[in-house]
PDB file of C-alpha atoms and ligand atoms in Angstrom:
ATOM      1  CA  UNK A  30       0.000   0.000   0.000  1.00 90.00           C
ATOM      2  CA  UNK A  31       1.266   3.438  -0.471  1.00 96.00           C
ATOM      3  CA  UNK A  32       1.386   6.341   1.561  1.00 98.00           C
ATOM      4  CA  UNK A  33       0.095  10.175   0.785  1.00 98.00           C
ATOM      5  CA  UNK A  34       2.158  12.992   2.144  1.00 98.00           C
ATOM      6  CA  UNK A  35       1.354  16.690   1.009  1.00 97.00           C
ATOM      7  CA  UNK A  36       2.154  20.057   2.126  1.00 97.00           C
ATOM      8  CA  UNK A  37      -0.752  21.936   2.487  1.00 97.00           C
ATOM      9  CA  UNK A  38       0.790  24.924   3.970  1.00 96.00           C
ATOM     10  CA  UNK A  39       4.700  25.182   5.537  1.00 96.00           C
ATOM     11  CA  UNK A  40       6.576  28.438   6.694  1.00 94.00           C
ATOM     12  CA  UNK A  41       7.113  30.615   9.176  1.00 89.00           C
ATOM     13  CA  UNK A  42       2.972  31.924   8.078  1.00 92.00           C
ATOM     14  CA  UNK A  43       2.110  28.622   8.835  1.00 96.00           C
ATOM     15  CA  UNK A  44       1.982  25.200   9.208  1.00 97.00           C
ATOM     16  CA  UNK A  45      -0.128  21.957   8.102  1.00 97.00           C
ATOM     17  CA  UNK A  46       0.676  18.663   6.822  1.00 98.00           C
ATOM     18  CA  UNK A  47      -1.442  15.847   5.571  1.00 98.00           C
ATOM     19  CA  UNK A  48      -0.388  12.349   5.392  1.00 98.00           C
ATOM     20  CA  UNK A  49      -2.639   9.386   4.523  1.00 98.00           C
ATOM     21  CA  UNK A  50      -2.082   5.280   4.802  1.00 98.00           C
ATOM     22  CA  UNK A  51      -4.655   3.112   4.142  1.00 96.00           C
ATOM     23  CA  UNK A  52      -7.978   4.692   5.270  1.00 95.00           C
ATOM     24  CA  UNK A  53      -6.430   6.950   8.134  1.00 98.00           C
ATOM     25  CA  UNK A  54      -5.943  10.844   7.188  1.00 98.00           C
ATOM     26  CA  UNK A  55      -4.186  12.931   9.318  1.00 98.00           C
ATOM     27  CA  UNK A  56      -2.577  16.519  10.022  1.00 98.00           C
ATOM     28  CA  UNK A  57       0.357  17.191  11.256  1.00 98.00           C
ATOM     29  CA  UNK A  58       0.010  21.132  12.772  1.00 98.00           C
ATOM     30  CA  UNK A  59      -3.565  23.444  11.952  1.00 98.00           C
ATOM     31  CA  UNK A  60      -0.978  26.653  12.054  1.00 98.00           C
ATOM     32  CA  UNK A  61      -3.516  28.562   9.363  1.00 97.00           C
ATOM     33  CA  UNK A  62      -7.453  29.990   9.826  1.00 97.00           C
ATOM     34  CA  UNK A  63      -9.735  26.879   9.780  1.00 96.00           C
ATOM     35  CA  UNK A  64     -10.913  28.945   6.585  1.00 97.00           C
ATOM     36  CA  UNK A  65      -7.606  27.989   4.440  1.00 97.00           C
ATOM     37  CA  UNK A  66      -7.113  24.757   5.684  1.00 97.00           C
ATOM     38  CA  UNK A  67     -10.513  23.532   4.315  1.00 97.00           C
ATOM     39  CA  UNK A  68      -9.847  25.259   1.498  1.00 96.00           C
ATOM     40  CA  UNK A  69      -5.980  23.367   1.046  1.00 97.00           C
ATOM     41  CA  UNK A  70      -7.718  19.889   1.487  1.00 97.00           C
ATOM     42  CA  UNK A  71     -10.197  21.257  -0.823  1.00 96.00           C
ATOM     43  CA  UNK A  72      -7.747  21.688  -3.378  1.00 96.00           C
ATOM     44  CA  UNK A  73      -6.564  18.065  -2.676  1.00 96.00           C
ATOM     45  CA  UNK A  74      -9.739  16.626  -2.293  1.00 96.00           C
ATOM     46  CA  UNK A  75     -10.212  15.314   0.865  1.00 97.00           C
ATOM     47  CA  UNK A  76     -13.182  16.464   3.268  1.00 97.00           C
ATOM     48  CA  UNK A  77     -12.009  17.225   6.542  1.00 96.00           C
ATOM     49  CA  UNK A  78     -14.553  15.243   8.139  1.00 96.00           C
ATOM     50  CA  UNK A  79     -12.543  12.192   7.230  1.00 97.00           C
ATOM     51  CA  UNK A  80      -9.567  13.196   9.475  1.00 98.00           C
ATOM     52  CA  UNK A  81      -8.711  11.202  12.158  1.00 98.00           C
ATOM     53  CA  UNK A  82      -6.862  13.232  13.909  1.00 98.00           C
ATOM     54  CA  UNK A  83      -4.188  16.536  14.571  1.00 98.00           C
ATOM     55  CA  UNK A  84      -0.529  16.137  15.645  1.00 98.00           C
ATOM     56  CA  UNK A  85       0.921  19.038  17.068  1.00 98.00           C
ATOM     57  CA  UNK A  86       4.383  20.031  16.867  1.00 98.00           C
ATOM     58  CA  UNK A  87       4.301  23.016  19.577  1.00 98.00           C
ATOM     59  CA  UNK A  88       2.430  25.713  20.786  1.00 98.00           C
ATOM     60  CA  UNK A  89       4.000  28.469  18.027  1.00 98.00           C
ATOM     61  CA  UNK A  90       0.652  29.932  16.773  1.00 98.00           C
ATOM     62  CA  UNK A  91       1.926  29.336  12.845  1.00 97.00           C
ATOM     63  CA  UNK A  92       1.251  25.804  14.113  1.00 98.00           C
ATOM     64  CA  UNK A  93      -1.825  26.041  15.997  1.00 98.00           C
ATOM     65  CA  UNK A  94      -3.907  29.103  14.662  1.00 98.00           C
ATOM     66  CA  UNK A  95      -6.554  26.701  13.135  1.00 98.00           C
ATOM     67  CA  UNK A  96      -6.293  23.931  15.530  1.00 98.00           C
ATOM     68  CA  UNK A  97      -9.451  24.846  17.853  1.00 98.00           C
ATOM     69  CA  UNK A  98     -11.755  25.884  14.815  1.00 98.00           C
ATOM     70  CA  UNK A  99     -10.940  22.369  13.413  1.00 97.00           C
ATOM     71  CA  UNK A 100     -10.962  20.685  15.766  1.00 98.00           C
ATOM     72  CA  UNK A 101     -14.893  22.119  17.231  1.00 98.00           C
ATOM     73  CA  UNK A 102     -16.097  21.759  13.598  1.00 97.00           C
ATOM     74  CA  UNK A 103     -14.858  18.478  12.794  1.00 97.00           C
ATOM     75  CA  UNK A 104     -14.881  16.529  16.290  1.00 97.00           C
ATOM     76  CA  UNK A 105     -11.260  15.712  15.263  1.00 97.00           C
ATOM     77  CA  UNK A 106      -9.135  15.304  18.375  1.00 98.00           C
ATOM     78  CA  UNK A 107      -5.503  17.322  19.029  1.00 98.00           C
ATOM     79  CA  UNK A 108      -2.289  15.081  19.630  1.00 98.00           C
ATOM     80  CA  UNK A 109      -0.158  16.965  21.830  1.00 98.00           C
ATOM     81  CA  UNK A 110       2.989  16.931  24.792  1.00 98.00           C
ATOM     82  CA  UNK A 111       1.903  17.237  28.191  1.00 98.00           C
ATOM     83  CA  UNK A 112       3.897  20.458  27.570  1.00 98.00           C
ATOM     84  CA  UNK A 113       2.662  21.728  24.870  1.00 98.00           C
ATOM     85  CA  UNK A 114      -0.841  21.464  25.627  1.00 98.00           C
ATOM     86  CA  UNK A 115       0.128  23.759  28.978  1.00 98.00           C
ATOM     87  CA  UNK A 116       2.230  26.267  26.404  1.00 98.00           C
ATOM     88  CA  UNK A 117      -1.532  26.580  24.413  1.00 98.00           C
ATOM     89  CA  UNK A 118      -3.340  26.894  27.341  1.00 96.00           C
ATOM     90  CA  UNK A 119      -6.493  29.344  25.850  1.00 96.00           C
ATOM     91  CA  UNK A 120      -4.705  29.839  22.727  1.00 97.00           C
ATOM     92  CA  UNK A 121      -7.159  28.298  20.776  1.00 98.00           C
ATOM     93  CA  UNK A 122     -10.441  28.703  22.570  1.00 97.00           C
ATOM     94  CA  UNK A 123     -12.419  25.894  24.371  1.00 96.00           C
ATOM     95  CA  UNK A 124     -11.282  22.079  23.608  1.00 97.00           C
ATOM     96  CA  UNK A 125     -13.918  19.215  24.805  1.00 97.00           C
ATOM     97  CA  UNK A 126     -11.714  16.983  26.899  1.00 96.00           C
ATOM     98  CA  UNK A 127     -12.307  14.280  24.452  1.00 97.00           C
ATOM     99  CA  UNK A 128     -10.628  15.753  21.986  1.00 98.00           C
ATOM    100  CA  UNK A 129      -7.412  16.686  24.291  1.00 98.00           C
ATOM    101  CA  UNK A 130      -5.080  14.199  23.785  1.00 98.00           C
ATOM    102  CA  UNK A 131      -1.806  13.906  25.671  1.00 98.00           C
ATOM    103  CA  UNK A 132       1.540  11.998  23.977  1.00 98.00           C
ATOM    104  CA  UNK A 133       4.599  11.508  25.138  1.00 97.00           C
ATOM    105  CA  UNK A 134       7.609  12.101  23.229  1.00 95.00           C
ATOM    106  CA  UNK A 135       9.186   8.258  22.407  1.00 88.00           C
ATOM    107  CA  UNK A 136       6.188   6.360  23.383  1.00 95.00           C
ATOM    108  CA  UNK A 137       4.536   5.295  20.113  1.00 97.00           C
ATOM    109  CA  UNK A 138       0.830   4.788  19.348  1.00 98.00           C
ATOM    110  CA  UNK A 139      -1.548   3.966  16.556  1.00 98.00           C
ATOM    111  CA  UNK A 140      -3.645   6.921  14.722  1.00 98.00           C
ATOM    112  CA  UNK A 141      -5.928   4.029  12.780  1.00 97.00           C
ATOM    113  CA  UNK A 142      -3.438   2.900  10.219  1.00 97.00           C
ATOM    114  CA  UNK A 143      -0.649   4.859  10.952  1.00 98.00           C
ATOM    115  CA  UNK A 144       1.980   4.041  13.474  1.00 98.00           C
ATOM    116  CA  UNK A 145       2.898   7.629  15.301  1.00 98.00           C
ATOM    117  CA  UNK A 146       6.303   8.024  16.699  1.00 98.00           C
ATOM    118  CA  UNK A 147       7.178  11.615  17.877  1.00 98.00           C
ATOM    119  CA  UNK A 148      10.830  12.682  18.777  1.00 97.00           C
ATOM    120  CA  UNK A 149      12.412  15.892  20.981  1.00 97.00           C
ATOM    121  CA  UNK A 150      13.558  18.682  18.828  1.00 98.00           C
ATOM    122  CA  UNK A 151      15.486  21.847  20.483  1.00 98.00           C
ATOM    123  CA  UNK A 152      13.841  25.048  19.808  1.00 98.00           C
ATOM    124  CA  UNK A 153      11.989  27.513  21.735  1.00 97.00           C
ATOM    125  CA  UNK A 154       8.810  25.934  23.133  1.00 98.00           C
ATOM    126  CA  UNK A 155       7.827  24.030  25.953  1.00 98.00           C
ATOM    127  CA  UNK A 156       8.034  20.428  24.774  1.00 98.00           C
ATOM    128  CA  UNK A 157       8.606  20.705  21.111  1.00 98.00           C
ATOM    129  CA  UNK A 158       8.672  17.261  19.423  1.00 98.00           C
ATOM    130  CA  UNK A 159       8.689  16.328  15.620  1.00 98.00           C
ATOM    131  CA  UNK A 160       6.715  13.024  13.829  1.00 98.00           C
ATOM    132  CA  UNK A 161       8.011  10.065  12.244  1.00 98.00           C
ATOM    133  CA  UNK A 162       4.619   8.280  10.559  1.00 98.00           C
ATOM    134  CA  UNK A 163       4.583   4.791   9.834  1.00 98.00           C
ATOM    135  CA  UNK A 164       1.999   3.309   6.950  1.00 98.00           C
ATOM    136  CA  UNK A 165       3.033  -0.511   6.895  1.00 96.00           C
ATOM    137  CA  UNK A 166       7.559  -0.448   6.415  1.00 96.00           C
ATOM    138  CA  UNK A 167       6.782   3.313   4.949  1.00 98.00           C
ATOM    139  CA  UNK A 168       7.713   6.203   7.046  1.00 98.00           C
ATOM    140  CA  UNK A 169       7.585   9.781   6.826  1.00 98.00           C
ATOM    141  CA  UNK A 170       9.324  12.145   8.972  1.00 98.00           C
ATOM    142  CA  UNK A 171       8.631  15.916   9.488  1.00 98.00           C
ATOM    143  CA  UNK A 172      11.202  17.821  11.872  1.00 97.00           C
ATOM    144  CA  UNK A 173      10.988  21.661  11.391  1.00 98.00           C
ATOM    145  CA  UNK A 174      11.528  24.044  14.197  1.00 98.00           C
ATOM    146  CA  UNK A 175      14.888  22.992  15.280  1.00 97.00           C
ATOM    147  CA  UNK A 176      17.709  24.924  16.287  1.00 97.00           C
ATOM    148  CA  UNK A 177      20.547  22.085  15.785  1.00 98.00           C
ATOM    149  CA  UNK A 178      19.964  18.849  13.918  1.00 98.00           C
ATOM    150  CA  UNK A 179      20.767  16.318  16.675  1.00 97.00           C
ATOM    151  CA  UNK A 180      22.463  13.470  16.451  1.00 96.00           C
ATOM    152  CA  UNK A 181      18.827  11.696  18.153  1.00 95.00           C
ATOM    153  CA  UNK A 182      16.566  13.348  15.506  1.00 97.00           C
ATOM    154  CA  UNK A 183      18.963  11.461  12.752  1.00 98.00           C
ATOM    155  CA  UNK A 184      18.609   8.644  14.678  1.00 98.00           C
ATOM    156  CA  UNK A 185      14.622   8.465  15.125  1.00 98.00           C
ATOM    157  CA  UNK A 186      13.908   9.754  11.192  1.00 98.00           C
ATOM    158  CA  UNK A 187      16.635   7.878   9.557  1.00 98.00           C
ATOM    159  CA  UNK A 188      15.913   5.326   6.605  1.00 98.00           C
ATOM    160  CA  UNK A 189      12.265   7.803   6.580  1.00 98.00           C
ATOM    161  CA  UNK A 190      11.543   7.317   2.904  1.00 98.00           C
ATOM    162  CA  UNK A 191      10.041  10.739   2.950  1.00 98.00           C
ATOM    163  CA  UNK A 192      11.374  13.789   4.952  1.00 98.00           C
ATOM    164  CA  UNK A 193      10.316  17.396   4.962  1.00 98.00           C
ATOM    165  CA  UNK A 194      13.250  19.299   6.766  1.00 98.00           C
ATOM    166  CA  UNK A 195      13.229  22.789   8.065  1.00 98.00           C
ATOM    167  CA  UNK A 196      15.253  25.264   5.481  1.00 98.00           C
ATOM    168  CA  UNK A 197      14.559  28.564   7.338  1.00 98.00           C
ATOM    169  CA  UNK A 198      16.916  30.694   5.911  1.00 98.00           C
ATOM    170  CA  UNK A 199      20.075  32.063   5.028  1.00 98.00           C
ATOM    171  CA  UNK A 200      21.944  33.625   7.992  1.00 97.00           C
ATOM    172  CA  UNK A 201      23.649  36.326   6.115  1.00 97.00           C
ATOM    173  CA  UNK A 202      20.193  37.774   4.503  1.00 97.00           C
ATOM    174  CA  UNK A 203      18.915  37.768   8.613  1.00 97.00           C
ATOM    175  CA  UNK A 204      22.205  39.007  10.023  1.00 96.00           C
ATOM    176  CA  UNK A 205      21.694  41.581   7.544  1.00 97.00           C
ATOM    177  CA  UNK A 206      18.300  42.012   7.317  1.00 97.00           C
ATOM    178  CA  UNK A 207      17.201  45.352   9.090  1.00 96.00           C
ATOM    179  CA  UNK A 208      13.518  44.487   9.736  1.00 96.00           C
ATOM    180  CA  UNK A 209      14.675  41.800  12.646  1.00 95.00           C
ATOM    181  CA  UNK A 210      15.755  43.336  16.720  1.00 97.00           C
ATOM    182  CA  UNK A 211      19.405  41.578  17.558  1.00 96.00           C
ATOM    183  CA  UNK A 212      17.187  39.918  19.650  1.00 96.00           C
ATOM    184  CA  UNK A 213      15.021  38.294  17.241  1.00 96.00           C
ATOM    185  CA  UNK A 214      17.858  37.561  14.590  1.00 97.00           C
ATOM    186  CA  UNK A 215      19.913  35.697  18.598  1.00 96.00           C
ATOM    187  CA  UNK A 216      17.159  33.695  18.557  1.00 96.00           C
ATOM    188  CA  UNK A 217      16.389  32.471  15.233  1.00 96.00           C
ATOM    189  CA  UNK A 218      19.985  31.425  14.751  1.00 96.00           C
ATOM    190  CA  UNK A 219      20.364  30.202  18.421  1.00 96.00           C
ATOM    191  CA  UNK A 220      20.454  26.387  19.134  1.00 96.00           C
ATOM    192  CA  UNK A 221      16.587  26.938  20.085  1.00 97.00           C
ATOM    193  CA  UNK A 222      15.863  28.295  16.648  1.00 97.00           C
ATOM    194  CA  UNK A 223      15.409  27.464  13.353  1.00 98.00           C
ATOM    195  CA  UNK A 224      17.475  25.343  10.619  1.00 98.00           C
ATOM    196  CA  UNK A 225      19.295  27.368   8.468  1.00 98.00           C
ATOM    197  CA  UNK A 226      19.955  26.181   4.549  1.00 98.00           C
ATOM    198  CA  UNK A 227      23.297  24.848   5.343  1.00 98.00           C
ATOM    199  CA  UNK A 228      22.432  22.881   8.456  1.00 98.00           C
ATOM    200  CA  UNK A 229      19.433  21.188   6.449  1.00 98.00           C
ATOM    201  CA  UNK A 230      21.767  20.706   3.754  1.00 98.00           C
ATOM    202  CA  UNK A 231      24.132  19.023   5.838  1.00 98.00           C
ATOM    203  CA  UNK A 232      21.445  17.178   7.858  1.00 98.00           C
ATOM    204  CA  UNK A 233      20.098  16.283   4.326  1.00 98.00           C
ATOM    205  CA  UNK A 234      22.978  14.414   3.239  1.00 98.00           C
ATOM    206  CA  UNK A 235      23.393  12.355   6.263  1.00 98.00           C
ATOM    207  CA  UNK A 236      19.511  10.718   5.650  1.00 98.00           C
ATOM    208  CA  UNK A 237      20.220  10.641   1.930  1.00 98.00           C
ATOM    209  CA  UNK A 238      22.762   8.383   2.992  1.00 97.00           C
ATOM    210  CA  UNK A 239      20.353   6.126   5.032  1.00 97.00           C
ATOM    211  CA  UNK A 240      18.661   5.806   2.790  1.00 96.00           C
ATOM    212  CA  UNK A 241      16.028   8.691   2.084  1.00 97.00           C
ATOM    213  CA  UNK A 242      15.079   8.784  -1.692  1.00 96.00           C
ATOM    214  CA  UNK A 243      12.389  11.810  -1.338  1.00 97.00           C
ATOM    215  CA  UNK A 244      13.096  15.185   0.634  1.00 98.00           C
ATOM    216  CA  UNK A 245      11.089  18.598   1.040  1.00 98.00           C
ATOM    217  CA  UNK A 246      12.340  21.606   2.134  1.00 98.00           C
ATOM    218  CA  UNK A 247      10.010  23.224   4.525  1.00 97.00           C
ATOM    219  CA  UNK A 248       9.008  25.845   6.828  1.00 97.00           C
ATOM    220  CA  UNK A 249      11.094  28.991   4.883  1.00 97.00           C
ATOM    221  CA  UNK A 250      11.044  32.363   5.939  1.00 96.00           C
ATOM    222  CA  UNK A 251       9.368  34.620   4.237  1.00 95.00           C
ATOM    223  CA  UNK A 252      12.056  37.356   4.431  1.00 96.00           C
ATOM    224  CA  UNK A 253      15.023  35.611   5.016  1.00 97.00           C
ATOM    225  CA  UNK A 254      15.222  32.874   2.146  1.00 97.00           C
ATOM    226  CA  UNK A 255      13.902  32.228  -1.033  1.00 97.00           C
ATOM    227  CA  UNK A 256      12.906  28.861  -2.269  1.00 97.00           C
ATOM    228  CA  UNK A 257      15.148  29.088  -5.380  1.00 98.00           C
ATOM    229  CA  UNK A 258      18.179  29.775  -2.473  1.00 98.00           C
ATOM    230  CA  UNK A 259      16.872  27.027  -0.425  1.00 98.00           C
ATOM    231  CA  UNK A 260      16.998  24.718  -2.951  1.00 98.00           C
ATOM    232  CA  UNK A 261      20.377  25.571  -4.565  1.00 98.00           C
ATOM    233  CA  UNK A 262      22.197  25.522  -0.901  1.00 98.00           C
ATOM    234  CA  UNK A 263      20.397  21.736  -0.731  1.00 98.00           C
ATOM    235  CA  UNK A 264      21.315  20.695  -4.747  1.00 98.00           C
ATOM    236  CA  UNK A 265      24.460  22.602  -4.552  1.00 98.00           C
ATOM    237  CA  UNK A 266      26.000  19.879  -1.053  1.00 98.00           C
ATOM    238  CA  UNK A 267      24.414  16.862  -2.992  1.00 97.00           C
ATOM    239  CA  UNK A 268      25.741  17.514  -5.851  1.00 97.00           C
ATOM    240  CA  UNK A 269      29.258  17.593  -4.321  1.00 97.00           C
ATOM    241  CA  UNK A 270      28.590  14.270  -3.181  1.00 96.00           C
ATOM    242  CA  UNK A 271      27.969  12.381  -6.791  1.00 97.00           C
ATOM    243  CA  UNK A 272      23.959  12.870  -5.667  1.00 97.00           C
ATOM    244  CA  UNK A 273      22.100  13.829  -8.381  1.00 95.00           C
ATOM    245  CA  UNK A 274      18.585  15.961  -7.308  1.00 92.00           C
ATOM    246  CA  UNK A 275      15.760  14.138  -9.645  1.00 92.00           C
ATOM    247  CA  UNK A 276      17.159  11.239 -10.391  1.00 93.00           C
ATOM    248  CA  UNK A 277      19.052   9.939  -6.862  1.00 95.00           C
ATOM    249  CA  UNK A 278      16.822  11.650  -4.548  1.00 97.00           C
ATOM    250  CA  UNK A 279      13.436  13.782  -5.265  1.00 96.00           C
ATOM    251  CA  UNK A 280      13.936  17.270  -3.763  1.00 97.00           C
ATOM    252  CA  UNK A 281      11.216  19.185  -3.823  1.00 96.00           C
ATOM    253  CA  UNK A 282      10.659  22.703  -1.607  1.00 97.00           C
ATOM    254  CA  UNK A 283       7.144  23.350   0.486  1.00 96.00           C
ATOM    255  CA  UNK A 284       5.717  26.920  -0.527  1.00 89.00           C
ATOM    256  CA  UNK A 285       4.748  29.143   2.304  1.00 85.00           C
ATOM    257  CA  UNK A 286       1.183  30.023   0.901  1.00 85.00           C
ATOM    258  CA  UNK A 287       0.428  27.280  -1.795  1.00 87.00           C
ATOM    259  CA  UNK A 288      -0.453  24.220  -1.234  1.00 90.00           C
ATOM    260  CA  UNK A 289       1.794  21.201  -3.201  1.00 83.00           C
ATOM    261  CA  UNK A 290       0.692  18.275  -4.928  1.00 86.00           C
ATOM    262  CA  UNK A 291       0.104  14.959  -3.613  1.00 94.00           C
ATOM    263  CA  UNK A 292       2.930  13.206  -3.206  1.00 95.00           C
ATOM    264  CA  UNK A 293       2.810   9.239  -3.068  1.00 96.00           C
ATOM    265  CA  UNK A 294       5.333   7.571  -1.457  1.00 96.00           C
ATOM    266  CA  UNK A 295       5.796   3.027  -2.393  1.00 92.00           C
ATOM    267  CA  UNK A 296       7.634   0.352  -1.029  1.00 83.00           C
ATOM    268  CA  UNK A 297      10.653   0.330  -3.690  1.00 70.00           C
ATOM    269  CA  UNK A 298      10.536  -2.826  -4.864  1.00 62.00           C
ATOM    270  CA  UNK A 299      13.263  -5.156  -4.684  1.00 50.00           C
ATOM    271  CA  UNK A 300      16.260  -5.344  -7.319  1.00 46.00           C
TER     272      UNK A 300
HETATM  273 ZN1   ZN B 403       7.106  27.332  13.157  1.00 79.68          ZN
HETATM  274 ZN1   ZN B 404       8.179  27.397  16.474  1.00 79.68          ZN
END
């Protein structure tokens, strides 16, 4: 069976992913108005009503703006840390208890026919964690918001055959970049932070090595990268490496405000 992965929204303007295995739909983040998330899965054609569920990465509202609209429209219930769901407190207006659903970071579970694994990442929230979803031996991994790539996020996401990896920016256009405090630009490229091309690029080449045939560069800044930059800093490291983007390894790079195609991930047969 295969496994449906798409980005219907990724960036620093927010967040949600949908992944699908078997008949089990899910989200990973609601980090837009309920308004344009309906109208992403429109565009993909899926009704929301056949979601199973919500993962949340953190409490960051460009990954939980949505969440409570969703969530009160659809009955679909939120997957979330212990700490997280403290760091949203009223964030996003009054949950039914049913629907408030507590994970723990390492201790897997079953979504219908996904397999759920969620991992630590180090940034700036209370108990920030990133997915690894399992549809059969597929996996998909999603890991944005993250100052450092760790050597335990390699470990939980590699041989993913799908990952979308944070490529926030480039640091010289936010050193430079005179809309952002010295606060703002500490944090961003602090260990706490966010990804910058480079570190994905190197990160990338590690799990291309695993063995990860499709990547997606996600959650880009909207002032402080470009997706054509994004992609060459990714193409530019593989390509030093004998890997060739299209034919080795699908690259593709999540747009902040459109929402991507489908993507269908298979078992690769064996040679
Ligand atoms: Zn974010
Ligand atoms: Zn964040």
């Amino acid at each position: 069976m295969e496994m449906y992965f798409c980005p219907l929204y990724s960036g620093s303007s927010g967040n949600a992913l949908f992944c699908q295995y078997g008949n089990t739909r899910l989200l990973i983040d609601a980090g837009k108005p309920g308004s344009k998330i309906n109208e992403a899965l429109e565009q993909i054609g899926v009704q929301p009503e056949t979601i199973s569920g919500v993962l949340i990465t953190h409490e960051h509202t460009d990954h939980i703006a949505g969440a409570g609209v969703i969530a009160r429209r659809y009955g679909l219930p939120l997957y979330a840390t212990a700490g997280t769901w403290r760091g949203i407190g009223d964030k996003i207006g009054k949950i039914d208890p049913a629907l408030k659903r507590e994970i723990e970071p390492g201790r897997d579970f079953y979504l219908g026919d996904i397999g759920v694994e969620s991992f630590p990442i180090p940034h700036d929230a209370a108990q920030p964690v990133g997915y690894r979803l399992w549809g059969g031996k597929l996996s998909i991994s999603t890991a944005t918001d993250l100052g450092v790539f760790t050597e335990t996020i390699f470990r939980r996401i590699v041989g993913s055959d799908l990952v979308l990896l944070e490529s926030n920016h480039d640091p010289e256009m936010l050193r430079s970049n005179p809309g952002y405090s010295a606060t703002l630009k500490k944090r961003i490229l602090g260990d706490r932070g966010h990804l910058s091309n480079d570190a994905c690029a190197q990160a990338l080449l590690q799990l291309i090595a695993g063995g990860t045939g499709n990547v997606i560069l996600g959650h880009l800044s909207g002032e402080n990268n470009t997706p054509a930059l994004a992609r060459r800093v990714s193409e530019t490291a593989m390509a030093r490496e004998g890997i060739r983007p299209g034919e080795d390894v699908q690259l593709q790079v999540a747009l902040r405000d459109v929402t991507g195609s489908i993507l269908c991930i298979r078992e690769r047969t064996a040679e």
